[in-house]
Amino acid sequence: MDTVYRSALRAQNFQSFQDLPFKFFYILVAGRQLLKLLGDSFLEVYSHLNKLKKIITYPLCRSTGDDDVAIKILYCGICHSDLHSIKNEWNNAMYPVVPGHEIAGVVTEVGKNVTKFKPGDRVGVGCMVNSCQSCASCDDGFENNCSNIIFTYNSVDLDGTVTYGGYSSNVVVHERFVVRFPDAMPLDRGAPLLCAGITVYTPMKYHGLNSPGKHVGVVGLGGLGHVAVKFAKAFGMKVTVISSSPAKKEEAMERLGADAFVVSKNGEEMKNAAGTMDGIINTVSANVPVAPYMGLLKPNGKMIMVGLPEKPLEIPPFDLIMGSKILAGSCIGGMRDTQEMIDVAAKYGVTADVEVVGAEYVNEAMERLAKADVRYRFVIDIGNTLKASSD
């Protein structure tokens, strides 16, 4: 079994962002010689969070089973969920956390029952790596709604092991949860679509916000928002970007092709846009009021939440009842839709705008992400830069 290099956070429950020691973010797997001493079950790991620089054991990803696909990871996007997780903002972190659910790479090995993939195929893995595969949701292709969904990292798999994400050199996944990358889709700019892309594609598809001529609003112009704008324009829709930052207007309209731009803090602009939109995709993860956006909707309009603010939403029922408006949520998408999304993206040239960084830059990337200082997604060049610690 090959050595797997991982970057992880080992810590206890940090109470605030300021408490998080980003400067000591890395835990890197040691080399093959130590692996030989331990056998195939564990790797030696060097934790820079440990002041004694103690070598600790670290579980290796599982062997390739009969239904599994082994993947050499080449790129992995940095999602805002990664930041939430390592800060334990959702109170579910199982340290050491190995983030990363926007994985792109090539197949290195397949199990004997695998029929969809072969070594050398360009593939990706998104936000989930398993489910019960037998409930009504799974049978209907909505594994994302399975009550036993297994997320790509920070989740407990069916065998009781903790899952580790794409800040790694390799991953082993059941073939059901692997998508094929079309030849026209670059791996680096396609990797973020496995989270950001499917997250906005699914609500557009299932809430009727993918029809030519309809008017959709996109709240937030970040990793999710800029992809939502691209998909909406590919569908032939009118797109209005809604942002608290006036400085993003030129970017939204001139480069991404939005038809209009509304500054959410500008009362006059919000008033002029009232009652004009068939739907809104709200991508914001910050704790900002959502009630003002309901006024932008037409009667029977709907706002779909795809961002995950830390605090509960507050909205007066009156804002929903008057005009028969809907406030809904959407969680990523099933595997059938994920493959469809990546195929549609390749057909229309929809990719994420990325800044490719080396593994050694993850600390700085996380700090910049927390400040919204990225346009629009960091992607780690895993294949060329994630190496074992030499210390």
Coordinates of C-alpha atoms in Angstrom, one line a residue:
M1 CA 0.0 0.0 0.0
D2 CA 1.3 3.4 -0.9
T3 CA 2.2 6.0 1.7
V4 CA -0.5 8.6 2.0
Y5 CA 0.6 12.1 2.9
R6 CA -2.0 14.2 4.7
S7 CA -2.3 17.7 6.0
A8 CA -4.5 18.0 9.1
L9 CA -5.4 20.0 12.1
R10 CA -4.9 18.5 15.5
A11 CA -6.4 20.5 18.3
Q12 CA -9.0 20.8 20.9
N13 CA -12.2 22.8 20.8
F14 CA -11.1 26.3 19.9
Q15 CA -13.6 29.0 21.1
S16 CA -12.8 31.6 18.5
F17 CA -10.9 32.2 15.3
Q18 CA -8.2 34.0 17.2
D19 CA -7.5 30.9 19.2
L20 CA -6.8 28.8 16.1
P21 CA -3.0 28.3 15.6
F22 CA -2.9 28.5 11.9
K23 CA 0.9 28.9 11.9
F24 CA 1.0 25.3 13.1
F25 CA -1.7 23.9 10.8
Y26 CA 0.2 21.0 9.3
I27 CA 0.4 17.4 10.3
L28 CA 2.3 15.6 7.6
V29 CA 2.7 11.9 7.2
A30 CA 6.2 10.6 7.6
G31 CA 8.0 8.6 4.9
R32 CA 7.9 5.0 3.6
Q33 CA 10.6 3.7 6.0
L34 CA 8.5 4.3 9.0
L35 CA 5.5 2.8 7.2
K36 CA 7.5 -0.4 6.8
L37 CA 8.1 -0.6 10.5
L38 CA 4.4 -0.3 11.3
G39 CA 2.8 -2.3 8.6
D40 CA 0.0 -1.1 6.4
S41 CA -2.5 -0.1 9.0
F42 CA -0.9 3.1 10.3
L43 CA 1.4 5.8 9.2
E44 CA 3.7 7.8 11.4
V45 CA 2.6 11.4 11.7
Y46 CA 4.6 14.5 12.8
S47 CA 2.4 17.1 14.6
H48 CA 3.7 20.6 14.6
L49 CA 1.1 21.4 17.2
N50 CA 2.9 19.2 19.6
K51 CA 5.7 21.2 21.2
L52 CA 7.7 18.1 21.9
K53 CA 7.6 17.3 18.2
K54 CA 6.4 13.8 19.1
I55 CA 5.8 11.3 16.3
I56 CA 2.3 9.9 16.5
T57 CA 0.5 7.1 14.6
Y58 CA -2.0 8.1 12.0
P59 CA -4.6 5.8 10.3
L60 CA -4.1 5.1 6.6
C61 CA -7.0 5.1 4.2
R62 CA -8.5 1.7 3.6
S63 CA -7.2 -0.8 1.1
T64 CA -9.0 -0.9 -2.2
G65 CA -12.1 -3.1 -1.8
D66 CA -14.1 -5.0 -4.4
D67 CA -16.3 -2.0 -5.1
D68 CA -13.7 0.7 -4.5
V69 CA -11.8 3.2 -6.6
A70 CA -8.3 4.3 -5.5
I71 CA -7.4 7.8 -6.6
K72 CA -4.2 9.8 -6.7
I73 CA -5.2 13.3 -5.7
L74 CA -3.8 16.0 -8.0
Y75 CA -5.9 19.0 -6.9
C76 CA -8.2 19.8 -4.0
G77 CA -10.2 23.0 -3.5
I78 CA -10.4 24.9 -0.2
C79 CA -14.1 25.3 0.7
H80 CA -15.5 27.7 3.3
S81 CA -16.8 24.5 5.0
D82 CA -13.2 23.5 5.6
L83 CA -12.7 26.7 7.6
H84 CA -15.9 26.1 9.6
S85 CA -14.8 22.6 10.4
I86 CA -11.3 23.3 11.6
K87 CA -12.6 26.1 13.7
N88 CA -15.3 23.7 15.0
E89 CA -18.0 26.2 14.4
W90 CA -20.5 23.4 13.9
N91 CA -19.4 21.7 17.1
N92 CA -18.7 18.4 15.4
A93 CA -15.0 18.4 14.7
M94 CA -13.2 15.1 15.3
Y95 CA -9.5 16.1 15.5
P96 CA -7.2 15.6 13.7
V97 CA -9.4 17.0 10.9
V98 CA -8.1 16.4 7.4
P99 CA -10.3 18.8 5.3
G100 CA -11.0 18.8 1.6
H101 CA -14.1 17.7 -0.4
E102 CA -13.3 19.2 -3.8
I103 CA -11.0 16.4 -5.0
A104 CA -9.8 15.8 -8.5
G105 CA -7.2 13.3 -9.6
V106 CA -6.6 10.0 -11.5
V107 CA -7.6 6.5 -10.9
T108 CA -4.7 4.2 -9.8
E109 CA -6.6 1.0 -8.9
V110 CA -10.1 -0.4 -9.0
G111 CA -11.8 -3.3 -7.2
K112 CA -12.9 -6.4 -9.0
N113 CA -16.6 -5.4 -9.1
V114 CA -15.9 -1.9 -10.5
T115 CA -17.3 -1.4 -14.0
K116 CA -17.4 2.4 -14.4
F117 CA -13.8 3.3 -14.0
K118 CA -10.3 2.1 -14.9
P119 CA -6.8 3.1 -14.0
G120 CA -5.8 6.4 -15.7
D121 CA -9.4 7.9 -15.7
R122 CA -9.7 11.5 -14.7
V123 CA -12.2 11.6 -11.8
G124 CA -13.4 13.6 -8.8
V125 CA -14.8 13.1 -5.4
G126 CA -17.2 15.6 -3.8
C127 CA -18.7 16.1 -0.4
M128 CA -19.7 12.5 0.4
V129 CA -18.0 9.2 0.1
N130 CA -20.7 6.8 1.3
S131 CA -24.3 6.3 2.4
C132 CA -26.6 3.5 3.4
Q133 CA -27.2 2.9 -0.4
S134 CA -30.6 1.2 0.4
C135 CA -33.0 3.8 1.7
A136 CA -35.6 5.6 -0.5
S137 CA -33.4 8.6 -0.9
C138 CA -30.5 6.5 -2.1
D139 CA -32.7 4.5 -4.4
D140 CA -33.9 7.7 -6.0
G141 CA -30.4 9.0 -6.5
F142 CA -30.5 11.5 -3.6
E143 CA -27.7 10.1 -1.5
N144 CA -27.3 13.6 -0.2
N145 CA -30.6 13.2 1.7
C146 CA -29.7 9.9 3.2
S147 CA -29.9 9.9 7.0
N148 CA -26.7 7.9 7.1
I149 CA -24.7 10.0 4.7
I150 CA -21.0 9.7 5.2
F151 CA -19.2 13.0 4.4
T152 CA -15.8 13.0 2.8
Y153 CA -14.1 14.2 6.0
N154 CA -14.9 14.5 9.7
S155 CA -17.5 11.8 9.5
V156 CA -17.8 8.2 10.7
D157 CA -17.9 5.7 8.0
L158 CA -19.9 2.5 8.0
D159 CA -16.9 0.5 9.3
G160 CA -16.5 2.9 12.3
T161 CA -13.4 4.7 11.0
V162 CA -13.2 8.5 10.7
T163 CA -13.1 9.8 7.1
Y164 CA -10.2 12.1 6.0
G165 CA -10.5 14.5 3.1
G166 CA -8.6 15.7 0.1
Y167 CA -5.7 17.5 1.7
S168 CA -4.0 14.1 1.1
S169 CA -2.1 12.4 -1.6
N170 CA -4.6 9.5 -2.1
V171 CA -8.1 8.5 -1.3
V172 CA -10.1 5.3 -1.7
V173 CA -13.9 5.7 -2.4
H174 CA -16.8 3.4 -3.3
E175 CA -17.3 3.8 -7.1
R176 CA -20.8 5.1 -6.6
F177 CA -19.3 8.3 -5.1
V178 CA -16.8 9.0 -7.9
V179 CA -17.6 11.2 -10.9
R180 CA -15.9 11.1 -14.3
F181 CA -14.3 14.4 -15.5
P182 CA -15.0 15.1 -19.2
D183 CA -12.0 15.7 -21.3
A184 CA -13.0 19.4 -21.7
M185 CA -13.0 20.0 -17.9
P186 CA -9.6 21.0 -16.4
L187 CA -9.0 19.3 -13.1
D188 CA -7.8 22.4 -11.2
R189 CA -10.8 24.6 -12.2
G190 CA -13.2 21.7 -12.1
A191 CA -12.4 20.5 -8.6
P192 CA -14.4 23.3 -6.8
L193 CA -17.5 22.4 -8.9
L194 CA -17.7 19.1 -6.8
C195 CA -19.0 21.3 -3.9
A196 CA -19.6 24.8 -5.2
G197 CA -21.0 23.7 -8.5
I198 CA -23.4 21.0 -7.3
T199 CA -24.5 23.2 -4.4
V200 CA -25.9 25.8 -6.7
Y201 CA -26.8 23.5 -9.6
T202 CA -29.2 21.3 -7.6
P203 CA -31.5 24.1 -6.3
M204 CA -31.6 25.7 -9.7
K205 CA -32.7 22.4 -11.3
Y206 CA -35.3 21.3 -8.7
H207 CA -36.8 24.7 -8.0
G208 CA -37.2 25.7 -11.6
L209 CA -34.5 28.3 -11.7
N210 CA -32.8 27.0 -14.8
S211 CA -35.3 28.2 -17.4
P212 CA -34.4 30.8 -20.1
G213 CA -35.9 34.2 -19.4
K214 CA -36.5 33.7 -15.7
H215 CA -34.9 36.2 -13.3
V216 CA -32.7 34.8 -10.5
G217 CA -30.9 36.7 -7.8
V218 CA -27.6 35.5 -6.4
V219 CA -26.7 36.7 -2.9
G220 CA -23.0 36.8 -2.4
L221 CA -20.2 36.8 -5.0
G222 CA -17.8 34.3 -3.6
G223 CA -16.9 30.7 -4.3
L224 CA -20.5 29.6 -4.6
G225 CA -22.0 32.8 -6.0
H226 CA -19.7 33.3 -9.0
V227 CA -20.4 29.7 -10.1
A228 CA -24.2 30.3 -9.6
V229 CA -23.9 33.3 -11.9
K230 CA -22.1 31.3 -14.6
F231 CA -24.6 28.4 -14.5
A232 CA -27.6 30.9 -14.6
K233 CA -26.2 32.6 -17.6
A234 CA -25.5 29.3 -19.3
F235 CA -29.2 28.5 -18.7
G236 CA -30.2 31.7 -20.4
M237 CA -31.5 33.5 -17.3
K238 CA -31.5 37.1 -16.3
V239 CA -29.1 37.4 -13.3
T240 CA -28.9 40.0 -10.6
V241 CA -26.0 39.8 -8.1
I242 CA -26.9 41.1 -4.6
S243 CA -23.9 42.0 -2.5
S244 CA -23.0 44.2 0.4
S245 CA -19.9 45.3 -1.4
P246 CA -20.3 48.0 -4.2
A247 CA -16.8 47.2 -5.3
K248 CA -17.9 43.9 -6.8
K249 CA -20.3 45.5 -9.3
E250 CA -17.8 45.7 -12.2
E251 CA -16.6 42.2 -11.6
A252 CA -20.1 40.8 -11.5
M253 CA -21.3 42.6 -14.6
E254 CA -18.3 43.0 -16.8
R255 CA -16.4 39.8 -16.2
L256 CA -19.1 37.3 -15.1
G257 CA -21.9 38.7 -17.2
A258 CA -24.5 39.5 -14.6
D259 CA -27.4 41.7 -15.9
A260 CA -27.8 43.8 -12.8
F261 CA -26.2 44.5 -9.5
V262 CA -27.9 45.5 -6.2
V263 CA -26.0 46.7 -3.2
S264 CA -27.9 45.1 -0.3
K265 CA -27.1 48.0 2.1
N266 CA -28.5 50.6 -0.4
G267 CA -32.2 51.0 0.5
E268 CA -33.0 52.7 -2.8
E269 CA -31.5 50.0 -4.9
M270 CA -33.3 47.3 -2.9
K271 CA -36.6 49.2 -3.2
N272 CA -36.2 49.4 -7.0
A273 CA -35.5 45.7 -7.3
A274 CA -38.5 44.7 -5.1
G275 CA -40.8 42.1 -6.5
T276 CA -38.7 41.4 -9.7
M277 CA -37.1 38.0 -9.1
D278 CA -38.5 34.5 -9.6
G279 CA -36.0 33.1 -7.2
I280 CA -32.9 33.8 -5.2
I281 CA -29.9 31.6 -4.5
N282 CA -28.4 32.8 -1.2
T283 CA -24.8 31.7 -0.9
V284 CA -23.7 33.7 2.1
S285 CA -22.3 32.0 5.1
A286 CA -22.1 35.1 7.3
N287 CA -24.7 36.0 9.9
V288 CA -26.7 38.6 8.0
P289 CA -30.5 39.2 8.0
V290 CA -32.3 37.3 5.2
A291 CA -35.7 39.0 5.6
P292 CA -34.8 41.9 3.3
Y293 CA -34.2 39.6 0.4
M294 CA -37.7 38.2 0.5
G295 CA -39.0 41.5 -0.6
L296 CA -37.1 41.1 -3.9
L297 CA -39.2 38.1 -4.9
K298 CA -42.2 38.0 -7.1
P299 CA -45.4 36.4 -5.6
N300 CA -44.7 32.6 -5.3
G301 CA -41.0 33.3 -5.5
K302 CA -38.5 31.3 -3.5
M303 CA -35.2 31.9 -1.8
I304 CA -33.0 28.8 -1.5
M305 CA -30.3 28.9 1.2
V306 CA -27.1 27.1 0.4
G307 CA -24.7 29.0 2.7
L308 CA -24.3 27.8 6.3
P309 CA -24.3 30.7 8.8
E310 CA -23.2 29.9 12.3
K311 CA -26.3 31.3 13.9
P312 CA -30.0 30.5 13.3
L313 CA -32.0 32.5 10.7
E314 CA -34.6 35.0 11.9
I315 CA -37.5 35.9 9.6
P316 CA -41.0 37.2 10.3
P317 CA -43.7 34.8 9.1
F318 CA -45.4 37.8 7.5
D319 CA -42.6 38.1 5.0
L320 CA -43.3 34.5 3.8
I321 CA -47.1 34.6 4.0
M322 CA -47.6 37.8 2.0
G323 CA -47.0 36.8 -1.6
S324 CA -47.0 33.1 -0.8
K325 CA -43.2 33.1 -0.8
I326 CA -41.0 30.1 0.1
L327 CA -37.7 29.9 2.1
A328 CA -36.0 26.6 1.5
G329 CA -32.6 24.9 1.8
S330 CA -30.6 22.7 -0.4
C331 CA -27.7 20.4 0.5
I332 CA -25.2 19.7 -2.3
G333 CA -26.8 17.0 -4.6
G334 CA -27.0 13.3 -5.4
M335 CA -24.4 11.5 -7.4
R336 CA -26.5 11.3 -10.5
D337 CA -27.0 15.1 -10.4
T338 CA -23.3 15.6 -9.6
Q339 CA -22.3 13.8 -12.8
E340 CA -24.9 15.6 -14.8
M341 CA -23.6 18.9 -13.3
I342 CA -20.0 18.3 -14.3
D343 CA -21.1 17.3 -17.8
V344 CA -23.3 20.4 -18.2
A345 CA -20.4 22.5 -17.0
A346 CA -18.0 21.0 -19.5
K347 CA -20.6 21.5 -22.3
Y348 CA -21.0 25.2 -21.5
G349 CA -17.5 26.0 -20.3
V350 CA -18.5 26.7 -16.7
T351 CA -15.5 26.4 -14.4
A352 CA -14.5 27.9 -11.1
D353 CA -12.2 30.9 -11.0
V354 CA -9.3 29.7 -8.9
E355 CA -6.0 30.6 -7.4
V356 CA -3.8 27.5 -7.4
V357 CA -1.5 27.3 -4.3
G358 CA 1.0 24.9 -2.9
A359 CA 0.4 22.8 0.2
E360 CA 2.9 25.0 2.1
Y361 CA 0.5 28.0 1.5
V362 CA -2.6 26.5 3.2
N363 CA -2.1 28.5 6.4
E364 CA -2.1 31.8 4.5
A365 CA -4.9 30.6 2.2
M366 CA -7.1 29.9 5.3
E367 CA -6.3 33.3 6.8
R368 CA -7.2 35.0 3.5
L369 CA -10.3 32.9 3.1
A370 CA -11.5 34.1 6.5
K371 CA -11.1 37.7 5.2
A372 CA -12.8 36.9 1.9
D373 CA -9.5 37.7 0.2
V374 CA -9.7 35.3 -2.7
R375 CA -11.2 35.3 -6.2
Y376 CA -12.9 33.0 -5.9
R377 CA -11.6 29.6 -4.8
F378 CA -8.2 28.4 -3.6
V379 CA -7.1 25.1 -5.1
I380 CA -4.2 23.2 -3.6
D381 CA -1.8 21.6 -6.1
I382 CA -1.6 18.4 -4.2
G383 CA 0.2 16.4 -6.9
N384 CA 3.2 18.6 -7.0
T385 CA 3.5 20.1 -3.5
L386 CA 2.1 17.8 -0.8
K387 CA 5.2 16.0 0.5
A388 CA 6.2 14.2 3.7
S389 CA 7.8 16.3 6.4
S390 CA 11.6 16.0 6.4
D391 CA 12.0 17.1 10.0

